[in-house]
Every structure is written in C-alpha cells, then in structure tokens.
C-alpha cells in the first residue's frame, strides 16, 4: 500500500540532500545471544549506500551497545548496577561501531561515531557546536553513527532513550524524515502480543487521540523505549513539521521501500506544525527541560494567545517549582492547560514577589528591575493542545546562552 507521506524523498534536493534520521533499536541490531548482528548491519549498509547515491543523507542512531557489551563480557544477563551497565556500554560500543565501519566500508561509505549526552542539547553553545559538526559530516557525505555516551551519562545529563535522542538529532539537523526501526511492524490499535484484535495503524495524524491510547509500555530486555517513547519522539519532531515512520527493521529492504513509499509500517503525520519557527525557538521547545509553571489569569492568556504579547507580572496568579532567571517555564491556564513556554527573566523567588503586580511596581517590590516583562515575547512559544506529553531532555539546562 502506498503511504501518504508528505516529503518527497524520491526527488532529492541535491545541494542540501534529503535528510533521514534512522533510529535502530537494540532488538534489531543484536541477535538472540546479544551479539551485534553483522547480517543486519550489512543489509542496512547496502540500502544506505543506495540511498546516498540517490542524494539522500542518512544519520543512524544505533542502540545495542549495552547488549553487545554484555555479550562480549560473557555475562548471562543485563546487569542492574549502573557502573556495570556503563562498563558494558563501553565494551559494546566498540563492537557495534566496528561492525558498522566494516560493513559500510565494503559499500564505499566512510563512517563517523558521535557519542552524545543530554548536556550536548541543553547547553546552547554545545548544541550549536554539535549541530555544526553534524552539518560538516553530512556535507562530506559521511555516514554518522550516533549513540548516547552511556559510559559518562549520569541521571542528570542522560537523554535516557535513543528514541528521544534520535528525535533531538532530527530536529537539530532539520531532518526531512524520521524513521524508527524496531522489532514490531509499527503501531497497533492494541498490544499485538496480547490481543488478536490488534490492527496495524498505517497512517495517523500526530494529534489523533488514538495515539495516546496505543502508547503501550512493551519493553524488550535491552531497549529502554517501547512504543510510548516512540510516540513522544514523533510528537517532538512533528512540531517542526517532520513526519515519523515506525517500521520493522526485519522487513527486507525496508529503507528502500520507505523511499519508494511502499512499505508496511506506521506513518505519523506531523499535520501542519510550525516548521518556520526560529532555530533558537526550536531549540527551546525541544531541548530544554521546563523548571517551573506559571498559572495565568484569562487576561494574560488572551494577551499571549490572541495578541502575541509578552507576559507581564500582573497576569500571574500562581507559581510552581524552583527556577532561575533564564530557565524555561511553562505557562498554564488555571485549569492546568499548557498555553506557552518561555525563558523567564526572574527567578522563582523574585517571581513570587512580583506576581500580580504592574510592571511599574517591580522595582519597589524587589529593589531593582531586570526587565518589565516576566517573559519577553521573543522568548515565548505558544503551544498547541497536542503538546501535553512534552519531551524535554537535558535536565541540567538553566541559562539560555544566546
Ligand atoms: N544507548 C543504549 C545502548 O546502546 C540504548 C538506549 C535505548 O535502547 O534507547 O545500549
């Protein structure tokens, strides 16, 4: 069945190249003994070589390091202790990248390895640096293989799962399409493992309510995701107008079939999301974790939503959370519906003192005035109702550096 995928990946823009981010799950890339599956990598390599020749640029986000490390170390099962998991990742990443390098080389492709942590997205400077590196590698037609830097990632700086990591990369490089290859054929109406009535969803809009319902929590032993994180990742990229395909990595020539729009799988259509928001706002929206909530009165909500105004202290009714100047906060209605996100000019302690006041009273209340607005409109992004299951990685982020 032909898919109704929007992007025309048949006709590559030869200058920029049509960009695909392909996330490959642990269960696809390792075999039942947890060893890296060279046959799978070989199949992917020949497909990607074909795609590259046709002007497509591919970035691979590959899981599998921990599983491969467990295999290499001769352990019977995935350890629980963090330091053991990190050691396994260190060992396994070598086997993984070695296998990719070998198979891609056979197909005439040069590979690069990029290991990333949440901090590389939440710090604006590091984000811009890594984005520039990705651009260079893409322009040089190098096949980039990305994984989380599991060996150094602690809870605070961890992205946590490669679905989210891959979505972050897709937004950073403005991918044309985001592909998640997993051990399932796609999204089902019910859990296909436990229900015989489960139907494959071929195509669905990212705002469709069904998506929230199908977010099953199925986990494989080594993968951290499950369908829930895949849907969350699809929502993340959809904000920038990028469609997602979830398909089986075991289907023969799946990437080539996706290119010809003739594949079995689920397409999550981005709808008409805002592809034109500035790069800085994209970064804010997708890569920093909100530190607090501001509950606003109806006047303030109207000013934000209808007139694209800045947020003034007078419209704030209640404040939740602890945050510093420059942190990302969420603006809510009194019923708890999120309407906007933005970088705040005041800390939570300061905001408590000035909420409900006119801007002219800030100086009297604090003894100084940073800015008349609590959030300037340039640092504010309005949110559609589909935002509720929001992403946000990189818990360490605080200051907007630019
Ligand atoms: N980074 C992990 C690994 O390579 C995988 C994380 C995930 O499954 O999402 O094993």
Short mmCIF file of C-alpha atoms and ligand atoms in Angstrom, two decimals:
data_model
loop_
_atom_site.label_atom_id
_atom_site.label_comp_id
_atom_site.label_asym_id
_atom_site.label_seq_id
_atom_site.Cartn_x
_atom_site.Cartn_y
_atom_site.Cartn_z
CA UNK A 1 0.00 0.00 0.00
CA UNK A 2 1.33 3.42 -0.94
CA UNK A 3 1.88 5.70 2.01
CA UNK A 4 0.65 9.29 2.12
CA UNK A 5 3.98 10.55 3.32
CA UNK A 6 4.33 14.26 2.61
CA UNK A 7 8.04 14.55 1.99
CA UNK A 8 9.16 13.71 -1.47
CA UNK A 9 12.23 11.65 -0.82
CA UNK A 10 12.26 10.46 -4.40
CA UNK A 11 13.42 13.79 -5.62
CA UNK A 12 16.41 14.63 -3.53
CA UNK A 13 17.47 18.24 -3.27
CA UNK A 14 20.99 17.57 -4.42
CA UNK A 15 22.51 20.57 -2.70
CA UNK A 16 21.22 20.01 0.81
CA UNK A 17 20.27 16.38 0.33
CA UNK A 18 17.08 14.91 1.71
CA UNK A 19 17.88 14.11 5.32
CA UNK A 20 16.83 10.96 7.07
CA UNK A 21 17.46 10.16 10.70
CA UNK A 22 17.16 6.39 11.17
CA UNK A 23 16.95 5.05 14.71
CA UNK A 24 17.77 1.37 15.06
CA UNK A 25 16.69 -0.46 18.19
CA UNK A 26 18.72 -2.99 20.17
CA UNK A 27 16.37 -5.84 19.26
CA UNK A 28 17.01 -5.16 15.57
CA UNK A 29 20.77 -4.79 15.68
CA UNK A 30 21.67 -7.62 18.07
CA UNK A 31 20.81 -11.31 17.81
CA UNK A 32 19.28 -13.60 20.42
CA UNK A 33 22.69 -14.06 22.01
CA UNK A 34 23.01 -10.25 22.31
CA UNK A 35 25.88 -10.17 19.82
CA UNK A 36 25.93 -7.50 17.13
CA UNK A 37 24.11 -8.88 14.11
CA UNK A 38 26.51 -8.34 11.22
CA UNK A 39 23.98 -9.62 8.70
CA UNK A 40 21.56 -6.86 9.71
CA UNK A 41 24.27 -4.20 9.54
CA UNK A 42 25.33 -5.49 6.14
CA UNK A 43 21.73 -5.24 4.87
CA UNK A 44 21.41 -1.70 6.23
CA UNK A 45 24.76 -0.72 4.74
CA UNK A 46 23.84 -1.72 1.21
CA UNK A 47 20.47 0.05 1.45
CA UNK A 48 22.02 3.21 2.83
CA UNK A 49 24.72 3.15 0.15
CA UNK A 50 21.93 3.08 -2.46
CA UNK A 51 20.11 5.94 -0.76
CA UNK A 52 23.28 8.02 -0.55
CA UNK A 53 23.93 7.56 -4.26
CA UNK A 54 20.48 8.96 -4.88
CA UNK A 55 21.21 12.12 -2.91
CA UNK A 56 19.76 11.18 0.47
CA UNK A 57 21.76 11.85 3.60
CA UNK A 58 21.36 9.44 6.46
CA UNK A 59 22.23 9.71 10.12
CA UNK A 60 21.98 6.49 12.10
CA UNK A 61 21.14 6.49 15.78
CA UNK A 62 22.02 2.99 16.87
CA UNK A 63 21.27 1.30 20.16
CA UNK A 64 22.82 -2.03 21.05
CA UNK A 65 25.99 -1.05 22.90
CA UNK A 66 24.88 -2.39 26.27
CA UNK A 67 23.57 -5.66 24.84
CA UNK A 68 26.74 -6.15 22.78
CA UNK A 69 28.88 -5.38 25.83
CA UNK A 70 27.01 -7.89 27.96
CA UNK A 71 27.63 -10.49 25.25
CA UNK A 72 31.30 -9.60 24.90
CA UNK A 73 31.89 -9.80 28.63
CA UNK A 74 30.22 -13.19 28.78
CA UNK A 75 27.55 -12.05 31.23
CA UNK A 76 24.35 -14.05 31.32
CA UNK A 77 22.00 -11.11 31.55
CA UNK A 78 21.75 -7.34 31.59
CA UNK A 79 23.22 -6.11 34.89
CA UNK A 80 21.29 -3.79 37.19
CA UNK A 81 24.19 -1.80 38.63
CA UNK A 82 24.79 1.46 36.76
CA UNK A 83 28.57 1.08 36.72
CA UNK A 84 28.19 -2.39 35.17
CA UNK A 85 25.82 -1.07 32.55
CA UNK A 86 28.25 1.72 31.78
CA UNK A 87 31.13 -0.74 31.53
CA UNK A 88 29.06 -2.91 29.19
CA UNK A 89 28.27 0.13 27.04
CA UNK A 90 31.98 0.98 26.82
CA UNK A 91 32.86 -2.52 25.65
CA UNK A 92 29.82 -2.96 23.41
CA UNK A 93 30.11 0.38 21.64
CA UNK A 94 33.43 -0.75 20.18
CA UNK A 95 31.92 -3.95 18.73
CA UNK A 96 28.98 -2.02 17.42
CA UNK A 97 30.93 0.68 15.65
CA UNK A 98 33.50 -1.81 14.40
CA UNK A 99 30.71 -3.78 12.72
CA UNK A 100 29.20 -0.65 11.18
CA UNK A 101 32.61 0.56 9.97
CA UNK A 102 33.40 -2.83 8.39
CA UNK A 103 30.10 -3.23 6.57
CA UNK A 104 29.80 0.37 5.44
CA UNK A 105 33.38 0.37 4.17
CA UNK A 106 32.52 -2.58 1.94
CA UNK A 107 29.87 -0.34 0.42
CA UNK A 108 32.28 2.54 -0.09
CA UNK A 109 30.97 4.62 2.82
CA UNK A 110 33.04 6.40 5.42
CA UNK A 111 31.64 6.31 8.94
CA UNK A 112 31.95 8.59 11.94
CA UNK A 113 30.96 7.92 15.53
CA UNK A 114 29.29 10.59 17.65
CA UNK A 115 28.53 9.89 21.31
CA UNK A 116 26.22 12.39 22.92
CA UNK A 117 24.77 13.29 26.32
CA UNK A 118 21.76 15.40 27.25
CA UNK A 119 24.07 18.31 28.04
CA UNK A 120 25.04 18.49 24.39
CA UNK A 121 21.47 19.62 23.71
CA UNK A 122 20.63 21.62 26.80
CA UNK A 123 23.65 23.91 26.61
CA UNK A 124 23.05 26.26 23.70
CA UNK A 125 26.78 26.50 23.00
CA UNK A 126 27.34 22.76 22.90
CA UNK A 127 24.16 22.34 20.89
CA UNK A 128 25.37 24.79 18.25
CA UNK A 129 28.79 23.14 18.19
CA UNK A 130 27.47 19.64 17.74
CA UNK A 131 24.99 20.83 15.13
CA UNK A 132 27.82 22.41 13.15
CA UNK A 133 29.76 19.13 13.32
CA UNK A 134 26.74 17.18 12.07
CA UNK A 135 26.36 19.65 9.19
CA UNK A 136 30.01 19.22 8.20
CA UNK A 137 29.79 15.44 8.33
CA UNK A 138 26.58 15.46 6.29
CA UNK A 139 28.08 17.79 3.71
CA UNK A 140 31.08 15.48 3.41
CA UNK A 141 28.72 12.53 2.84
CA UNK A 142 29.97 10.74 5.91
CA UNK A 143 27.72 8.21 7.50
CA UNK A 144 27.29 9.30 11.10
CA UNK A 145 26.50 6.70 13.75
CA UNK A 146 25.21 8.19 16.97
CA UNK A 147 24.58 6.71 20.39
CA UNK A 148 24.19 8.13 23.85
CA UNK A 149 27.51 8.36 25.69
CA UNK A 150 26.27 5.80 28.20
CA UNK A 151 29.64 5.48 29.89
CA UNK A 152 29.62 9.04 31.21
CA UNK A 153 25.89 9.77 31.32
CA UNK A 154 24.53 10.15 34.80
CA UNK A 155 20.85 10.68 35.54
CA UNK A 156 21.16 14.46 35.41
CA UNK A 157 22.65 14.59 31.95
CA UNK A 158 21.13 11.49 30.43
CA UNK A 159 18.78 11.63 27.48
CA UNK A 160 17.66 8.18 28.61
CA UNK A 161 16.44 6.52 25.48
CA UNK A 162 17.54 6.56 21.89
CA UNK A 163 14.07 7.36 20.50
CA UNK A 164 14.28 10.75 22.21
CA UNK A 165 17.95 11.14 21.34
CA UNK A 166 17.22 10.45 17.68
CA UNK A 167 14.29 12.90 17.71
CA UNK A 168 16.58 15.57 19.14
CA UNK A 169 19.05 14.99 16.35
CA UNK A 170 16.30 15.01 13.74
CA UNK A 171 15.16 18.43 14.95
CA UNK A 172 18.71 19.75 15.29
CA UNK A 173 19.63 18.90 11.68
CA UNK A 174 16.12 19.65 10.40
CA UNK A 175 15.61 16.17 9.01
CA UNK A 176 13.07 15.61 6.27
CA UNK A 177 12.00 12.30 7.70
CA UNK A 178 12.46 10.41 10.95
CA UNK A 179 12.49 6.61 10.76
CA UNK A 180 12.36 4.30 13.77
CA UNK A 181 13.27 0.70 13.01
CA UNK A 182 12.08 -1.67 15.66
CA UNK A 183 11.08 -5.33 16.10
CA UNK A 184 7.38 -4.51 15.53
CA UNK A 185 5.70 -3.73 12.22
CA UNK A 186 4.59 -0.38 13.58
CA UNK A 187 1.90 0.91 15.92
CA UNK A 188 -1.07 -1.30 16.59
CA UNK A 189 -4.53 -0.42 17.81
CA UNK A 190 -3.92 -2.79 20.73
CA UNK A 191 -0.92 -4.64 22.08
CA UNK A 192 -0.25 -7.25 19.34
CA UNK A 193 1.46 -9.57 21.82
CA UNK A 194 -1.61 -9.96 23.99
CA UNK A 195 -4.51 -9.21 21.64
CA UNK A 196 -5.54 -10.97 18.47
CA UNK A 197 -7.72 -7.97 17.51
CA UNK A 198 -4.70 -5.69 17.17
CA UNK A 199 -4.61 -3.90 13.80
CA UNK A 200 -1.60 -2.14 12.35
CA UNK A 201 -2.14 1.62 12.07
CA UNK A 202 -0.87 2.55 8.61
CA UNK A 203 -1.12 6.29 8.92
CA UNK A 204 -2.17 8.61 11.71
CA UNK A 205 -2.05 12.30 12.46
CA UNK A 206 0.18 13.22 15.37
CA UNK A 207 -2.74 15.00 17.07
CA UNK A 208 -5.04 11.98 16.85
CA UNK A 209 -6.26 10.90 20.31
CA UNK A 210 -5.76 7.26 19.38
CA UNK A 211 -2.03 7.80 19.63
CA UNK A 212 -2.18 8.39 23.37
CA UNK A 213 -4.23 5.23 23.77
CA UNK A 214 -1.89 2.98 21.81
CA UNK A 215 1.22 4.04 23.67
CA UNK A 216 1.77 0.59 25.08
CA UNK A 217 4.52 0.06 27.57
CA UNK A 218 6.01 -3.02 25.95
CA UNK A 219 9.71 -3.31 26.65
CA UNK A 220 12.35 -5.61 25.33
CA UNK A 221 15.09 -6.70 27.72
CA UNK A 222 17.69 -4.23 26.46
CA UNK A 223 15.80 -1.44 24.73
CA UNK A 224 14.71 1.36 27.01
CA UNK A 225 11.93 2.70 24.84
CA UNK A 226 8.74 0.86 23.99
CA UNK A 227 6.02 2.48 21.88
CA UNK A 228 5.46 5.26 24.39
CA UNK A 229 8.83 6.89 23.81
CA UNK A 230 8.44 6.40 20.06
CA UNK A 231 5.19 8.33 20.07
CA UNK A 232 6.74 11.00 22.27
CA UNK A 233 9.65 11.23 19.84
CA UNK A 234 7.24 11.51 16.89
CA UNK A 235 5.44 14.38 18.68
CA UNK A 236 8.73 16.10 19.23
CA UNK A 237 9.75 16.07 15.58
CA UNK A 238 6.21 16.85 14.41
CA UNK A 239 6.47 20.29 16.00
CA UNK A 240 8.97 21.07 13.27
CA UNK A 241 6.84 19.54 10.54
CA UNK A 242 8.79 16.27 10.37
CA UNK A 243 6.87 13.01 9.75
CA UNK A 244 7.85 9.79 11.53
CA UNK A 245 7.78 6.24 10.25
CA UNK A 246 7.80 3.32 12.66
CA UNK A 247 8.56 0.08 10.85
CA UNK A 248 10.18 -3.30 11.31
CA UNK A 249 13.93 -3.45 10.88
CA UNK A 250 13.47 -7.07 9.87
CA UNK A 251 11.48 -6.27 6.73
CA UNK A 252 13.71 -6.85 3.72
CA UNK A 253 14.92 -3.59 2.13
CA UNK A 254 12.80 -1.54 4.47
CA UNK A 255 14.68 1.72 3.86
CA UNK A 256 14.42 1.36 0.10
CA UNK A 257 10.72 0.56 0.44
CA UNK A 258 10.27 3.67 2.57
CA UNK A 259 11.94 5.70 -0.13
CA UNK A 260 9.52 4.40 -2.72
CA UNK A 261 6.68 4.96 -0.19
CA UNK A 262 5.70 1.33 -0.45
CA UNK A 263 6.26 -0.22 2.92
CA UNK A 264 4.47 -1.87 5.78
CA UNK A 265 4.59 0.32 8.85
CA UNK A 266 3.06 3.31 10.59
CA UNK A 267 3.42 6.84 9.31
CA UNK A 268 2.83 9.52 11.94
CA UNK A 269 1.99 12.65 10.02
CA UNK A 270 3.10 15.92 11.52
CA UNK A 271 -0.02 17.79 10.39
CA UNK A 272 0.59 21.46 9.84
CA UNK A 273 3.04 22.09 12.59
CA UNK A 274 5.24 25.09 12.74
CA UNK A 275 8.23 24.43 10.58
CA UNK A 276 9.02 28.11 10.35
CA UNK A 277 9.80 28.85 13.99
CA UNK A 278 13.27 30.23 14.52
CA UNK A 279 16.16 27.87 15.18
CA UNK A 280 16.53 29.26 18.67
CA UNK A 281 12.87 28.67 19.48
CA UNK A 282 13.12 25.16 18.07
CA UNK A 283 15.94 24.51 20.44
CA UNK A 284 13.98 25.91 23.37
CA UNK A 285 10.97 23.85 22.51
CA UNK A 286 12.69 20.55 22.02
CA UNK A 287 15.79 20.54 24.09
CA UNK A 288 15.36 22.21 27.40
CA UNK A 289 13.55 20.93 30.39
CA UNK A 290 10.95 23.17 31.97
CA UNK A 291 11.82 24.06 35.54
CA UNK A 292 8.56 25.58 36.70
CA UNK A 293 4.98 26.54 35.96
CA UNK A 294 3.23 29.89 35.92
CA UNK A 295 -0.56 29.88 36.22
CA UNK A 296 -2.03 32.88 34.40
CA UNK A 297 -5.31 34.76 34.55
CA UNK A 298 -7.53 34.95 31.48
CA UNK A 299 -6.34 38.46 30.60
CA UNK A 300 -2.74 37.33 30.36
CA UNK A 301 -3.67 34.24 28.38
CA UNK A 302 -5.59 36.36 25.95
CA UNK A 303 -2.66 38.76 25.57
CA UNK A 304 -0.30 35.85 24.84
CA UNK A 305 -2.52 33.75 22.62
CA UNK A 306 -4.51 36.39 20.72
CA UNK A 307 -2.07 39.27 20.55
CA UNK A 308 1.37 37.62 20.79
CA UNK A 309 2.31 39.89 23.67
CA UNK A 310 4.98 39.44 26.34
CA UNK A 311 4.00 38.08 29.73
CA UNK A 312 3.77 40.76 32.40
CA UNK A 313 3.80 40.08 36.16
CA UNK A 314 0.26 41.35 36.61
CA UNK A 315 -1.17 38.29 34.83
CA UNK A 316 0.48 35.68 37.04
CA UNK A 317 -1.78 34.05 39.57
CA UNK A 318 0.35 31.22 40.97
CA UNK A 319 3.88 29.85 40.64
CA UNK A 320 5.06 26.25 40.91
CA UNK A 321 8.66 24.98 41.05
CA UNK A 322 12.06 26.50 41.65
CA UNK A 323 13.81 28.17 38.78
CA UNK A 324 16.44 30.77 37.99
CA UNK A 325 16.50 33.69 35.60
CA UNK A 326 16.91 32.25 32.09
CA UNK A 327 15.21 28.92 32.83
CA UNK A 328 12.40 27.53 30.75
CA UNK A 329 8.96 27.71 32.36
CA UNK A 330 5.54 26.58 31.24
CA UNK A 331 2.58 28.99 31.17
CA UNK A 332 -0.73 27.38 32.14
CA UNK A 333 -4.37 28.29 32.44
CA UNK A 334 -5.86 27.92 35.93
CA UNK A 335 -7.27 24.59 34.71
CA UNK A 336 -3.78 23.31 34.05
CA UNK A 337 -3.79 23.54 30.24
CA UNK A 338 -0.42 24.50 28.84
CA UNK A 339 -0.55 27.53 26.56
CA UNK A 340 3.04 28.64 26.15
CA UNK A 341 6.65 28.06 27.14
CA UNK A 342 9.33 30.63 27.56
CA UNK A 343 12.59 31.73 29.09
CA UNK A 344 11.87 33.68 32.24
CA UNK A 345 13.56 36.91 33.29
CA UNK A 346 13.14 36.32 37.02
CA UNK A 347 13.89 33.53 39.49
CA UNK A 348 11.02 31.76 41.24
CA UNK A 349 11.71 33.73 44.44
CA UNK A 350 11.54 37.01 42.54
CA UNK A 351 8.52 35.94 40.54
CA UNK A 352 6.64 35.11 43.75
CA UNK A 353 7.25 38.66 44.95
CA UNK A 354 6.13 40.39 41.78
CA UNK A 355 3.25 38.19 40.62
CA UNK A 356 0.02 40.18 40.36
CA UNK A 357 1.88 43.49 40.26
CA UNK A 358 2.03 46.03 37.46
CA UNK A 359 5.47 46.24 35.80
CA UNK A 360 5.93 49.71 37.31
CA UNK A 361 5.86 48.16 40.78
CA UNK A 362 8.65 45.62 40.18
CA UNK A 363 11.43 47.91 41.33
CA UNK A 364 9.64 48.73 44.56
CA UNK A 365 8.96 45.07 45.30
CA UNK A 366 12.46 43.78 44.53
CA UNK A 367 14.66 46.85 44.94
CA UNK A 368 15.66 46.52 41.24
CA UNK A 369 14.10 45.67 37.93
CA UNK A 370 15.63 43.20 35.48
CA UNK A 371 13.00 43.64 32.80
CA UNK A 372 9.41 44.97 32.70
CA UNK A 373 8.28 41.63 31.20
CA UNK A 374 8.44 38.35 33.07
CA UNK A 375 8.84 36.60 29.72
CA UNK A 376 9.61 38.65 26.64
CA UNK A 377 7.60 37.68 23.56
CA UNK A 378 10.84 36.86 21.68
CA UNK A 379 11.48 34.14 24.23
CA UNK A 380 7.93 32.81 24.27
CA UNK A 381 6.46 30.00 22.18
CA UNK A 382 2.75 29.33 22.02
CA UNK A 383 1.81 25.71 22.39
CA UNK A 384 -0.93 23.82 20.63
CA UNK A 385 -3.08 21.38 22.59
CA UNK A 386 -1.04 18.43 21.33
CA UNK A 387 1.89 19.46 23.45
CA UNK A 388 0.79 17.80 26.62
CA UNK A 389 3.13 14.82 26.53
CA UNK A 390 6.11 17.02 26.18
CA UNK A 391 9.63 15.87 25.69
CA UNK A 392 12.31 17.85 27.33
CA UNK A 393 15.67 16.40 27.89
CA UNK A 394 18.84 17.70 29.40
CA UNK A 395 17.79 18.30 32.96
CA UNK A 396 20.85 20.38 33.63
CA UNK A 397 19.91 23.22 31.45
CA UNK A 398 19.38 26.53 33.05
CA UNK A 399 20.62 29.64 31.31
CA UNK A 400 19.76 30.48 27.78
CA UNK A 401 23.16 31.29 26.41
CA UNK A 402 22.14 33.21 23.43
N1 LIG B 1 22.26 3.60 24.47
C1 LIG B 1 21.74 2.30 24.75
C2 LIG B 1 22.62 1.23 24.11
O1 LIG B 1 23.33 1.49 23.17
C3 LIG B 1 20.35 2.10 24.22
C4 LIG B 1 19.30 3.02 24.71
C5 LIG B 1 17.92 2.64 24.15
O2 LIG B 1 17.65 1.46 23.99
O3 LIG B 1 17.12 3.51 23.88
O4 LIG B 1 22.57 0.10 24.53
#
